[in-house]
């Protein structure tokens, strides 16, 4: 679950109801404290509440923002659906870290965006 947490957090913003991510305290000891990092970045465009072992995300209309990937490949991967769904300009610091586990990530994402978004 700690690896899926960033993407699930973002998908929670797009869900029709409240999303509760619980019992994932181990996510605090990955490349970053993913609970702290995702709630920090989500507060730029959504509503959430944080707990020791997880957090709750409420449906949000995402707006463009500059987010920090915190050098964590999973955070960068997870931020992408948010950027694609957001209205307005968006960017990710340390985006190059996505290549750690998926070297072709940005190329594939750009192709998908051109095909389905533009």
CSV table of C-alpha atoms in Angstrom, one decimal:
chain,number,residue,atom,x,y,z
A,1,UNK,CA,0.0,0.0,0.0
A,2,UNK,CA,2.7,2.6,0.7
A,3,UNK,CA,3.7,2.6,-3.0
A,4,UNK,CA,0.1,3.1,-4.1
A,5,UNK,CA,-0.7,5.8,-1.5
A,6,UNK,CA,0.2,8.9,-3.6
A,7,UNK,CA,-1.9,7.8,-6.6
A,8,UNK,CA,-4.8,6.8,-4.4
A,9,UNK,CA,-4.7,10.1,-2.6
A,10,UNK,CA,-5.0,12.0,-5.8
A,11,UNK,CA,-7.7,9.7,-7.1
A,12,UNK,CA,-9.6,10.5,-3.8
A,13,UNK,CA,-9.8,14.1,-5.0
A,14,UNK,CA,-11.5,12.9,-8.1
A,15,UNK,CA,-13.9,10.4,-6.5
A,16,UNK,CA,-17.5,11.1,-6.0
A,17,UNK,CA,-17.4,10.8,-2.3
A,18,UNK,CA,-14.9,10.9,0.6
A,19,UNK,CA,-11.9,8.6,0.4
A,20,UNK,CA,-10.3,7.3,3.6
A,21,UNK,CA,-6.8,5.9,3.5
A,22,UNK,CA,-6.1,4.2,6.8
A,23,UNK,CA,-3.7,1.7,8.5
A,24,UNK,CA,-0.8,2.9,6.4
A,25,UNK,CA,1.5,4.2,9.0
A,26,UNK,CA,4.4,2.4,7.3
A,27,UNK,CA,4.1,4.9,4.5
A,28,UNK,CA,5.9,7.3,6.8
A,29,UNK,CA,9.2,5.4,6.4
A,30,UNK,CA,9.5,5.1,2.6
A,31,UNK,CA,11.6,7.5,0.5
A,32,UNK,CA,9.6,10.2,2.1
A,33,UNK,CA,7.0,10.4,4.8
A,34,UNK,CA,4.3,9.9,2.1
A,35,UNK,CA,1.4,10.7,4.5
A,36,UNK,CA,3.0,14.1,5.3
A,37,UNK,CA,4.1,14.8,1.8
A,38,UNK,CA,0.8,14.0,0.1
A,39,UNK,CA,-1.3,16.0,2.5
A,40,UNK,CA,1.2,18.9,2.2
A,41,UNK,CA,0.9,18.8,-1.6
A,42,UNK,CA,-2.9,18.1,-1.6
A,43,UNK,CA,-3.6,21.2,0.5
A,44,UNK,CA,-2.6,23.2,-2.6
A,45,UNK,CA,-5.8,22.1,-4.3
A,46,UNK,CA,-8.1,19.9,-2.3
A,47,UNK,CA,-9.6,19.3,1.2
A,48,UNK,CA,-8.2,16.7,3.5
A,49,UNK,CA,-7.7,15.7,7.1
A,50,UNK,CA,-4.6,13.9,8.3
A,51,UNK,CA,-4.2,11.2,11.0
A,52,UNK,CA,-1.3,9.3,12.4
A,53,UNK,CA,-2.0,6.2,10.2
A,54,UNK,CA,-3.4,7.9,7.1
A,55,UNK,CA,-5.7,10.6,5.9
A,56,UNK,CA,-9.1,11.4,4.4
A,57,UNK,CA,-9.5,13.2,1.1
A,58,UNK,CA,-12.7,14.9,0.0
A,59,UNK,CA,-13.9,15.4,-3.6
A,60,UNK,CA,-12.2,18.5,-4.9
A,61,UNK,CA,-12.1,20.5,-8.1
A,62,UNK,CA,-8.4,20.6,-8.6
A,63,UNK,CA,-6.7,23.7,-9.8
A,64,UNK,CA,-3.2,24.1,-11.3
A,65,UNK,CA,-0.4,24.3,-8.8
A,66,UNK,CA,3.3,23.9,-8.4
A,67,UNK,CA,3.9,20.7,-6.4
A,68,UNK,CA,7.1,19.3,-5.0
A,69,UNK,CA,7.7,15.6,-5.8
A,70,UNK,CA,10.1,15.6,-2.8
A,71,UNK,CA,12.5,13.3,-4.8
A,72,UNK,CA,10.1,10.4,-4.3
A,73,UNK,CA,9.3,8.6,-7.6
A,74,UNK,CA,5.8,7.4,-6.2
A,75,UNK,CA,4.9,11.0,-5.3
A,76,UNK,CA,5.8,12.1,-8.8
A,77,UNK,CA,3.8,9.3,-10.3
A,78,UNK,CA,0.8,10.1,-8.1
A,79,UNK,CA,0.9,13.8,-8.8
A,80,UNK,CA,0.4,13.2,-12.6
A,81,UNK,CA,-3.3,12.3,-12.5
A,82,UNK,CA,-3.9,15.5,-10.4
A,83,UNK,CA,-2.1,17.6,-13.0
A,84,UNK,CA,-4.0,16.0,-15.8
A,85,UNK,CA,-7.3,16.7,-14.0
A,86,UNK,CA,-6.5,20.2,-12.8
A,87,UNK,CA,-7.6,23.3,-14.5
A,88,UNK,CA,-4.7,25.7,-14.9
A,89,UNK,CA,-0.9,25.5,-15.1
A,90,UNK,CA,0.8,22.8,-13.2
A,91,UNK,CA,4.4,21.7,-12.6
A,92,UNK,CA,6.3,19.2,-10.4
A,93,UNK,CA,9.7,19.7,-8.8
A,94,UNK,CA,12.0,16.7,-8.8
A,95,UNK,CA,9.9,15.1,-11.5
A,96,UNK,CA,13.0,13.3,-12.8
A,97,UNK,CA,12.8,10.9,-9.9
A,98,UNK,CA,9.9,9.2,-11.7
A,99,UNK,CA,12.5,7.4,-13.8
A,100,UNK,CA,13.7,5.4,-10.7
A,101,UNK,CA,11.1,2.7,-11.3
A,102,UNK,CA,9.7,3.7,-14.7
A,103,UNK,CA,12.3,5.3,-17.1
A,104,UNK,CA,9.7,5.8,-19.9
A,105,UNK,CA,7.1,7.3,-17.5
A,106,UNK,CA,7.1,10.9,-18.9
A,107,UNK,CA,7.2,9.8,-22.6
A,108,UNK,CA,4.2,7.5,-22.0
A,109,UNK,CA,2.3,10.1,-20.0
A,110,UNK,CA,2.8,12.8,-22.7
A,111,UNK,CA,1.5,10.3,-25.4
A,112,UNK,CA,-1.6,9.6,-23.2
A,113,UNK,CA,-2.2,13.3,-22.6
A,114,UNK,CA,-2.0,14.1,-26.3
A,115,UNK,CA,-4.4,11.3,-27.2
A,116,UNK,CA,-7.0,11.7,-24.5
A,117,UNK,CA,-6.7,15.2,-23.1
A,118,UNK,CA,-5.8,17.5,-25.9
